mmCIF file of C-alpha atoms and ligand atoms in Angstrom:
data_model
loop_
_atom_site.group_PDB
_atom_site.id
_atom_site.type_symbol
_atom_site.label_atom_id
_atom_site.label_comp_id
_atom_site.label_asym_id
_atom_site.label_seq_id
_atom_site.Cartn_x
_atom_site.Cartn_y
_atom_site.Cartn_z
ATOM 1 C CA UNK A 433 94.315 113.664 126.609
ATOM 2 C CA UNK A 434 96.806 111.622 124.498
ATOM 3 C CA UNK A 435 97.783 109.125 127.295
ATOM 4 C CA UNK A 436 95.720 105.983 126.363
ATOM 5 C CA UNK A 437 94.041 104.948 123.123
ATOM 6 C CA UNK A 438 90.690 105.089 124.815
ATOM 7 C CA UNK A 439 90.993 108.720 125.482
ATOM 8 C CA UNK A 440 92.559 109.391 122.182
ATOM 9 C CA UNK A 441 89.606 107.768 120.441
ATOM 10 C CA UNK A 442 87.152 109.628 122.656
ATOM 11 C CA UNK A 443 88.389 112.972 121.289
ATOM 12 C CA UNK A 444 89.280 111.916 117.762
ATOM 13 C CA UNK A 445 88.052 114.416 115.213
ATOM 14 C CA UNK A 446 88.279 112.765 111.885
ATOM 15 C CA UNK A 447 87.128 109.194 111.489
ATOM 16 C CA UNK A 448 87.799 107.082 108.620
ATOM 17 C CA UNK A 449 85.225 104.500 107.997
ATOM 18 C CA UNK A 450 84.632 101.622 105.579
ATOM 19 C CA UNK A 451 81.366 103.263 104.301
ATOM 20 C CA UNK A 452 83.758 106.175 102.952
ATOM 21 C CA UNK A 453 85.723 103.744 100.584
ATOM 22 C CA UNK A 454 85.505 102.987 96.965
ATOM 23 C CA UNK A 455 87.661 100.384 95.152
ATOM 24 C CA UNK A 456 88.659 100.978 91.601
ATOM 25 C CA UNK A 457 88.730 97.944 89.372
ATOM 26 C CA UNK A 458 90.084 97.402 85.844
ATOM 27 C CA UNK A 459 88.118 95.065 83.548
ATOM 28 C CA UNK A 460 89.670 93.217 80.727
ATOM 29 C CA UNK A 461 88.481 90.655 78.060
ATOM 30 C CA UNK A 462 88.684 86.875 78.654
ATOM 31 C CA UNK A 463 87.893 84.594 81.574
ATOM 32 C CA UNK A 464 89.706 83.730 84.682
ATOM 33 C CA UNK A 465 92.217 86.548 83.907
ATOM 34 C CA UNK A 466 94.180 88.154 86.761
ATOM 35 C CA UNK A 467 96.975 90.046 85.476
ATOM 36 C CA UNK A 468 98.943 92.060 88.122
ATOM 37 C CA UNK A 469 99.924 95.650 87.115
ATOM 38 C CA UNK A 470 103.640 95.926 87.529
ATOM 39 C CA UNK A 471 103.756 99.329 88.817
ATOM 40 C CA UNK A 472 100.786 98.751 91.197
ATOM 41 C CA UNK A 473 101.500 95.566 93.265
ATOM 42 C CA UNK A 474 98.098 94.166 94.537
ATOM 43 C CA UNK A 475 96.233 95.732 91.618
ATOM 44 C CA UNK A 476 95.129 93.604 88.736
ATOM 45 C CA UNK A 477 93.453 93.641 85.230
ATOM 46 C CA UNK A 478 90.526 91.316 85.922
ATOM 47 C CA UNK A 479 88.232 89.531 83.439
ATOM 48 C CA UNK A 480 84.666 90.205 83.995
ATOM 49 C CA UNK A 481 84.076 86.880 86.135
ATOM 50 C CA UNK A 482 87.000 87.934 88.246
ATOM 51 C CA UNK A 483 85.557 91.448 88.708
ATOM 52 C CA UNK A 484 82.526 90.056 90.144
ATOM 53 C CA UNK A 485 84.484 87.934 92.613
ATOM 54 C CA UNK A 486 86.813 90.835 93.659
ATOM 55 C CA UNK A 487 83.669 93.232 94.116
ATOM 56 C CA UNK A 488 81.844 90.498 96.366
ATOM 57 C CA UNK A 489 85.061 90.075 98.337
ATOM 58 C CA UNK A 490 85.362 93.899 98.919
ATOM 59 C CA UNK A 491 81.622 94.172 99.820
ATOM 60 C CA UNK A 492 82.078 91.403 102.302
ATOM 61 C CA UNK A 493 84.772 93.383 104.016
ATOM 62 C CA UNK A 494 82.579 96.478 104.210
ATOM 63 C CA UNK A 495 83.586 98.298 101.089
ATOM 64 C CA UNK A 496 80.276 99.675 99.809
ATOM 65 C CA UNK A 497 81.200 100.457 96.173
ATOM 66 C CA UNK A 498 83.436 100.030 93.272
ATOM 67 C CA UNK A 499 84.520 102.284 90.213
ATOM 68 C CA UNK A 500 84.832 100.471 87.029
ATOM 69 C CA UNK A 501 87.406 101.120 84.240
ATOM 70 C CA UNK A 502 87.719 99.090 81.087
ATOM 71 C CA UNK A 503 90.478 97.658 78.742
ATOM 72 C CA UNK A 504 88.526 97.014 75.509
ATOM 73 C CA UNK A 505 89.340 94.301 72.958
ATOM 74 C CA UNK A 506 90.278 97.034 70.407
ATOM 75 C CA UNK A 507 90.655 100.770 70.301
ATOM 76 C CA UNK A 508 89.733 103.277 67.467
ATOM 77 C CA UNK A 509 89.398 106.897 66.711
ATOM 78 C CA UNK A 510 85.897 107.244 68.004
ATOM 79 C CA UNK A 511 86.144 105.145 71.083
ATOM 80 C CA UNK A 512 83.571 102.694 70.008
ATOM 81 C CA UNK A 513 84.400 100.321 72.983
ATOM 82 C CA UNK A 514 83.336 103.075 75.386
ATOM 83 C CA UNK A 515 79.601 102.934 74.486
ATOM 84 C CA UNK A 516 79.247 99.433 73.092
ATOM 85 C CA UNK A 517 76.245 97.552 74.479
ATOM 86 C CA UNK A 518 78.562 94.556 75.111
ATOM 87 C CA UNK A 519 81.506 96.451 75.975
ATOM 88 C CA UNK A 520 83.873 95.406 78.697
ATOM 89 C CA UNK A 521 82.776 97.844 81.259
ATOM 90 C CA UNK A 522 79.112 97.384 80.468
ATOM 91 C CA UNK A 523 79.663 93.554 81.082
ATOM 92 C CA UNK A 524 81.559 94.369 84.176
ATOM 93 C CA UNK A 525 78.732 96.475 85.494
ATOM 94 C CA UNK A 526 76.196 93.802 84.783
ATOM 95 C CA UNK A 527 78.293 91.088 86.619
ATOM 96 C CA UNK A 528 78.835 93.120 89.741
ATOM 97 C CA UNK A 529 75.052 93.982 89.759
ATOM 98 C CA UNK A 530 74.209 90.357 89.507
ATOM 99 C CA UNK A 531 76.800 89.051 92.059
ATOM 100 C CA UNK A 532 76.382 91.719 94.654
ATOM 101 C CA UNK A 533 72.987 93.473 94.152
ATOM 102 C CA UNK A 534 73.509 96.021 97.083
ATOM 103 C CA UNK A 535 76.951 97.206 96.003
ATOM 104 C CA UNK A 536 77.216 100.833 94.681
ATOM 105 C CA UNK A 537 78.261 100.577 90.955
ATOM 106 C CA UNK A 538 80.125 103.621 89.618
ATOM 107 C CA UNK A 539 81.321 103.692 86.081
ATOM 108 C CA UNK A 540 84.264 106.032 84.953
ATOM 109 C CA UNK A 541 83.069 107.861 82.062
ATOM 110 C CA UNK A 542 85.760 108.847 79.716
ATOM 111 C CA UNK A 543 87.101 107.992 76.303
ATOM 112 C CA UNK A 544 90.964 107.611 76.849
ATOM 113 C CA UNK A 545 90.881 103.800 77.437
ATOM 114 C CA UNK A 546 89.000 103.358 74.263
ATOM 115 C CA UNK A 547 90.699 105.601 71.809
ATOM 116 C CA UNK A 548 93.479 104.466 69.658
ATOM 117 C CA UNK A 549 95.428 107.841 70.471
ATOM 118 C CA UNK A 550 94.750 107.708 74.208
ATOM 119 C CA UNK A 551 93.386 111.066 74.562
ATOM 120 C CA UNK A 552 90.086 111.724 76.657
ATOM 121 C CA UNK A 553 88.265 113.106 73.591
ATOM 122 C CA UNK A 554 87.903 113.404 69.874
ATOM 123 C CA UNK A 555 91.300 114.360 68.116
ATOM 124 C CA UNK A 556 91.577 116.422 64.948
ATOM 125 C CA UNK A 557 94.730 117.971 63.698
ATOM 126 C CA UNK A 558 96.593 117.037 66.832
ATOM 127 C CA UNK A 559 94.176 118.790 69.170
ATOM 128 C CA UNK A 560 91.437 117.406 71.477
ATOM 129 C CA UNK A 561 88.010 118.886 70.417
ATOM 130 C CA UNK A 562 85.941 119.862 73.392
ATOM 131 C CA UNK A 563 82.527 120.155 71.919
ATOM 132 C CA UNK A 564 82.796 117.173 69.512
ATOM 133 C CA UNK A 565 83.607 114.975 72.350
ATOM 134 C CA UNK A 566 80.577 115.679 74.405
ATOM 135 C CA UNK A 567 78.240 113.554 72.410
ATOM 136 C CA UNK A 568 80.389 110.477 72.698
ATOM 137 C CA UNK A 569 80.929 111.054 76.456
ATOM 138 C CA UNK A 570 77.128 111.411 76.928
ATOM 139 C CA UNK A 571 76.477 108.235 74.878
ATOM 140 C CA UNK A 572 79.010 106.321 77.114
ATOM 141 C CA UNK A 573 77.190 107.536 80.299
ATOM 142 C CA UNK A 574 73.913 106.355 78.882
ATOM 143 C CA UNK A 575 75.299 103.085 77.888
ATOM 144 C CA UNK A 576 76.767 102.561 81.443
ATOM 145 C CA UNK A 577 73.286 103.452 82.845
ATOM 146 C CA UNK A 578 71.639 100.931 80.586
ATOM 147 C CA UNK A 579 74.030 98.149 81.986
ATOM 148 C CA UNK A 580 73.002 99.126 85.516
ATOM 149 C CA UNK A 581 75.369 101.778 86.860
ATOM 150 C CA UNK A 582 74.141 103.715 89.760
ATOM 151 C CA UNK A 583 76.475 106.602 89.244
ATOM 152 C CA UNK A 584 78.566 107.667 86.343
ATOM 153 C CA UNK A 585 81.877 109.476 86.885
ATOM 154 C CA UNK A 586 82.879 111.752 83.962
ATOM 155 C CA UNK A 587 86.761 112.092 84.106
ATOM 156 C CA UNK A 588 87.463 113.574 80.662
ATOM 157 C CA UNK A 589 87.673 117.324 81.856
ATOM 158 C CA UNK A 590 85.665 118.552 78.814
ATOM 159 C CA UNK A 591 83.853 121.745 79.414
ATOM 160 C CA UNK A 592 80.042 120.992 79.574
ATOM 161 C CA UNK A 593 80.366 117.146 80.013
ATOM 162 C CA UNK A 594 78.217 117.228 83.215
ATOM 163 C CA UNK A 595 75.474 119.169 81.529
ATOM 164 C CA UNK A 596 75.619 116.980 78.394
ATOM 165 C CA UNK A 597 75.459 113.788 80.498
ATOM 166 C CA UNK A 598 72.697 115.023 82.532
ATOM 167 C CA UNK A 599 70.590 115.907 79.563
ATOM 168 C CA UNK A 600 71.287 112.605 77.903
ATOM 169 C CA UNK A 601 70.588 110.505 80.863
ATOM 170 C CA UNK A 602 67.195 112.300 81.439
ATOM 171 C CA UNK A 603 66.197 111.888 77.950
ATOM 172 C CA UNK A 604 66.866 108.133 78.156
ATOM 173 C CA UNK A 605 64.785 107.839 81.196
ATOM 174 C CA UNK A 606 67.725 107.592 83.564
ATOM 175 C CA UNK A 607 66.953 110.521 85.764
ATOM 176 C CA UNK A 608 67.808 108.407 88.832
ATOM 177 C CA UNK A 609 71.469 107.837 87.848
ATOM 178 C CA UNK A 610 73.753 110.136 89.702
ATOM 179 C CA UNK A 611 76.713 112.093 88.451
ATOM 180 C CA UNK A 612 80.048 112.078 90.309
ATOM 181 C CA UNK A 613 81.998 114.681 88.663
ATOM 182 C CA UNK A 614 85.754 114.552 88.483
ATOM 183 C CA UNK A 615 85.272 118.398 88.662
ATOM 184 C CA UNK A 616 88.750 119.339 89.833
ATOM 185 C CA UNK A 617 91.264 117.141 88.113
ATOM 186 C CA UNK A 618 94.853 118.175 87.696
ATOM 187 C CA UNK A 619 97.313 117.160 84.965
ATOM 188 C CA UNK A 620 99.295 114.852 87.278
ATOM 189 C CA UNK A 621 102.424 112.728 87.164
ATOM 190 C CA UNK A 622 100.629 110.617 89.659
ATOM 191 C CA UNK A 623 98.443 108.976 87.035
ATOM 192 C CA UNK A 624 101.458 107.187 85.510
ATOM 193 C CA UNK A 625 100.743 103.688 87.034
ATOM 194 C CA UNK A 626 97.097 103.957 86.091
ATOM 195 C CA UNK A 627 97.939 104.439 82.446
ATOM 196 C CA UNK A 628 99.946 101.182 82.495
ATOM 197 C CA UNK A 629 96.897 99.538 84.361
ATOM 198 C CA UNK A 630 94.343 100.973 81.776
ATOM 199 C CA UNK A 631 96.671 101.090 78.638
ATOM 200 C CA UNK A 632 95.670 104.769 78.248
ATOM 201 C CA UNK A 633 98.851 106.686 77.787
ATOM 202 C CA UNK A 634 98.474 109.402 75.096
ATOM 203 C CA UNK A 635 100.135 108.418 71.869
ATOM 204 C CA UNK A 636 101.373 112.014 71.456
ATOM 205 C CA UNK A 637 101.423 115.053 73.649
ATOM 206 C CA UNK A 638 99.928 115.210 77.115
ATOM 207 C CA UNK A 639 96.629 116.149 78.902
ATOM 208 C CA UNK A 640 97.595 119.562 80.026
ATOM 209 C CA UNK A 641 95.402 121.158 77.376
ATOM 210 C CA UNK A 642 92.369 119.934 79.234
ATOM 211 C CA UNK A 643 93.515 118.819 82.811
ATOM 212 C CA UNK A 644 94.236 121.553 85.306
ATOM 213 C CA UNK A 645 97.449 123.160 86.045
ATOM 214 C CA UNK A 646 98.782 122.039 89.487
ATOM 215 C CA UNK A 647 99.613 125.593 90.485
ATOM 216 C CA UNK A 648 95.945 126.715 90.246
ATOM 217 C CA UNK A 649 93.597 126.904 93.357
ATOM 218 C CA UNK A 650 91.046 129.597 92.482
ATOM 219 C CA UNK A 651 90.435 127.759 89.233
ATOM 220 C CA UNK A 652 89.363 124.869 91.245
ATOM 221 C CA UNK A 653 86.345 126.844 92.509
ATOM 222 C CA UNK A 654 85.410 127.947 89.058
ATOM 223 C CA UNK A 655 85.440 124.189 87.871
ATOM 224 C CA UNK A 656 83.345 123.062 90.784
ATOM 225 C CA UNK A 657 80.839 125.875 90.472
ATOM 226 C CA UNK A 658 80.178 125.034 86.835
ATOM 227 C CA UNK A 659 79.672 121.395 87.490
ATOM 228 C CA UNK A 660 77.277 122.181 90.223
ATOM 229 C CA UNK A 661 75.280 124.298 87.782
ATOM 230 C CA UNK A 662 75.291 121.572 85.197
ATOM 231 C CA UNK A 663 73.837 119.237 87.515
ATOM 232 C CA UNK A 664 76.672 117.271 89.292
ATOM 233 C CA UNK A 665 75.547 115.179 92.393
ATOM 234 C CA UNK A 666 78.983 114.751 93.765
ATOM 235 C CA UNK A 667 82.369 116.777 93.305
ATOM 236 C CA UNK A 668 85.670 115.147 93.099
ATOM 237 C CA UNK A 669 89.266 116.542 93.583
ATOM 238 C CA UNK A 670 92.009 114.399 92.084
ATOM 239 C CA UNK A 671 94.834 113.625 92.955
ATOM 240 C CA UNK A 672 94.167 113.645 96.702
ATOM 241 C CA UNK A 673 97.403 113.874 98.744
ATOM 242 C CA UNK A 674 99.240 116.678 96.969
ATOM 243 C CA UNK A 675 96.029 118.665 96.786
ATOM 244 C CA UNK A 676 94.560 118.563 100.321
ATOM 245 C CA UNK A 677 94.287 122.378 100.268
ATOM 246 C CA UNK A 678 91.950 122.164 97.291
ATOM 247 C CA UNK A 679 89.958 119.584 99.056
ATOM 248 C CA UNK A 680 89.531 121.776 102.135
ATOM 249 C CA UNK A 681 88.522 124.796 99.912
ATOM 250 C CA UNK A 682 86.004 122.798 97.940
ATOM 251 C CA UNK A 683 84.575 121.420 100.995
ATOM 252 C CA UNK A 684 84.113 124.774 102.683
ATOM 253 C CA UNK A 685 82.523 126.319 99.472
ATOM 254 C CA UNK A 686 80.154 123.723 98.373
ATOM 255 C CA UNK A 687 77.632 121.416 100.040
ATOM 256 C CA UNK A 688 77.654 118.468 97.634
ATOM 257 C CA UNK A 689 79.132 115.116 98.686
ATOM 258 C CA UNK A 690 82.921 115.510 98.052
ATOM 259 C CA UNK A 691 84.987 112.667 96.782
ATOM 260 C CA UNK A 692 88.885 112.398 96.603
ATOM 261 C CA UNK A 693 90.707 110.134 94.328
ATOM 262 C CA UNK A 694 93.793 108.731 96.056
ATOM 263 C CA UNK A 695 95.446 107.867 92.631
ATOM 264 C CA UNK A 696 97.681 105.212 91.202
ATOM 265 C CA UNK A 697 101.010 107.068 91.683
ATOM 266 C CA UNK A 698 100.235 107.992 95.296
ATOM 267 C CA UNK A 699 99.341 104.164 95.952
ATOM 268 C CA UNK A 700 102.528 103.098 94.020
ATOM 269 C CA UNK A 701 104.858 105.458 96.095
ATOM 270 C CA UNK A 702 103.572 103.860 99.368
ATOM 271 C CA UNK A 703 103.975 100.334 97.930
ATOM 272 C CA UNK A 704 107.390 100.898 96.695
ATOM 273 C CA UNK A 705 108.727 102.431 100.016
ATOM 274 C CA UNK A 706 106.983 99.585 101.913
ATOM 275 C CA UNK A 707 108.483 96.958 99.708
ATOM 276 C CA UNK A 708 111.913 98.249 100.633
ATOM 277 C CA UNK A 709 111.091 98.278 104.202
ATOM 278 C CA UNK A 710 111.365 101.975 104.363
ATOM 279 C CA UNK A 711 108.074 102.813 105.783
ATOM 280 C CA UNK A 712 105.419 100.878 107.831
ATOM 281 C CA UNK A 713 102.828 100.357 105.042
ATOM 282 C CA UNK A 714 99.716 99.851 107.317
ATOM 283 C CA UNK A 715 100.424 102.937 109.328
ATOM 284 C CA UNK A 716 101.215 105.127 106.300
ATOM 285 C CA UNK A 717 98.219 103.943 104.447
ATOM 286 C CA UNK A 718 95.766 104.799 107.458
ATOM 287 C CA UNK A 719 97.620 108.056 107.964
ATOM 288 C CA UNK A 720 97.342 109.020 104.184
ATOM 289 C CA UNK A 721 93.474 108.029 104.104
ATOM 290 C CA UNK A 722 92.766 109.819 107.403
ATOM 291 C CA UNK A 723 94.525 113.044 106.128
ATOM 292 C CA UNK A 724 92.281 112.957 103.064
ATOM 293 C CA UNK A 725 89.241 112.537 105.270
ATOM 294 C CA UNK A 726 90.292 115.263 107.690
ATOM 295 C CA UNK A 727 90.864 117.551 104.648
ATOM 296 C CA UNK A 728 87.229 117.221 103.899
ATOM 297 C CA UNK A 729 86.498 114.105 101.765
ATOM 298 C CA UNK A 730 83.298 112.107 102.296
ATOM 299 C CA UNK A 731 84.127 109.479 99.879
ATOM 300 C CA UNK A 732 87.732 108.230 98.966
ATOM 301 C CA UNK A 733 88.473 106.333 95.977
ATOM 302 C CA UNK A 734 91.517 104.235 96.660
ATOM 303 C CA UNK A 735 93.308 101.091 95.580
ATOM 304 C CA UNK A 736 93.760 100.426 99.268
ATOM 305 C CA UNK A 737 90.075 100.178 99.811
ATOM 306 C CA UNK A 738 90.120 96.546 100.753
ATOM 307 C CA UNK A 739 93.241 96.837 102.903
ATOM 308 C CA UNK A 740 91.903 99.745 104.763
ATOM 309 C CA UNK A 741 88.634 98.077 105.278
ATOM 310 C CA UNK A 742 90.297 95.042 106.703
ATOM 311 C CA UNK A 743 92.355 97.406 109.097
ATOM 312 C CA UNK A 744 89.195 99.379 110.094
ATOM 313 C CA UNK A 745 87.316 96.196 110.921
ATOM 314 C CA UNK A 746 90.044 95.247 113.541
ATOM 315 C CA UNK A 747 89.553 98.442 115.539
HETATM 316 C C1 PBG B 362 90.597 108.795 82.816
HETATM 317 C C2 PBG B 362 91.180 108.615 84.137
HETATM 318 C C3 PBG B 362 92.485 108.652 84.648
HETATM 319 C C4 PBG B 362 92.450 108.383 85.941
HETATM 320 C C5 PBG B 362 91.121 108.140 86.291
HETATM 321 N N1 PBG B 362 90.331 108.408 85.297
HETATM 322 C C6 PBG B 362 93.697 108.835 83.932
HETATM 323 C C7 PBG B 362 94.100 110.144 83.334
HETATM 324 O O1 PBG B 362 93.449 111.137 83.378
HETATM 325 O O2 PBG B 362 95.207 110.032 82.630
HETATM 326 C C8 PBG B 362 93.584 108.170 87.008
HETATM 327 C C9 PBG B 362 93.453 107.392 88.134
HETATM 328 C C10 PBG B 362 94.687 107.122 88.762
HETATM 329 O O3 PBG B 362 95.844 107.418 88.422
HETATM 330 O O4 PBG B 362 94.580 106.232 89.652
HETATM 331 N N2 PBG B 362 90.772 109.957 82.312
#
């Protein structure tokens, strides 16, 4: 049964497809800007015009969607840039919409890229305040919907954020905008390169008071359950590779579409080893993404989306 590629292909169980892939992009101010992220070779901070071009190229290669992050002009205590009508992500959403009307546009909904302290919520007395953060997170989601996002993706890990967003979207007449919840998001060392890319390293402390402890599996079910009740349309597990058991559990317990985020550090590890000639990058990439698919993900957010799509197109 393994003798030839034709037979192997006939009996293959999990099939990675281009339709499963979402490309994360980082929008920054300016024009014609393409600044490579040093810890993520091949990933760039892109001005809005370049975002549109990059999205069009990805779509052309069969990647159906992008998820957008923003590096604002300036940061403050209340994350004003996150919900500004002319904010960098809002402009990036409009630019992708205009350039590639059929592309799925997802906006990451969080405050950490926009707060002066780099935390995902409102801070007082050195602590992140859950309930006080919900209003700003909901306002951010509405502004992203106004700009044309198909899907908002709350990633702040504040309790009740999905419910708050659903209510705010419905009130603002965006009942059709879907919520992809980062329901199961662990406090992870693998977000390191992202924080360089998005300039969102917390100025003090860490995110362990709101992101999950990596040792916890049952808690993932509780987190997912709450978000289902609050109106999530997708669930997400993040990171992906070190949490394949969690992906499988969530897949088996819930019927919503399931996303997995192959995060910055997972990408950086493969890149670094490949650059040293220690692994075959293409094969390691395809094996990694296939593993995530096999574990139960329907949607994979990955910085490798374009490379993987190219590879899949050749098969
Ligand atoms: C925002 C957010 C983060 C990532 C996605 N959304 C960073 C964090 O929680 O610190 C990480 C993505 C990656 O590492 O690729 N809260």
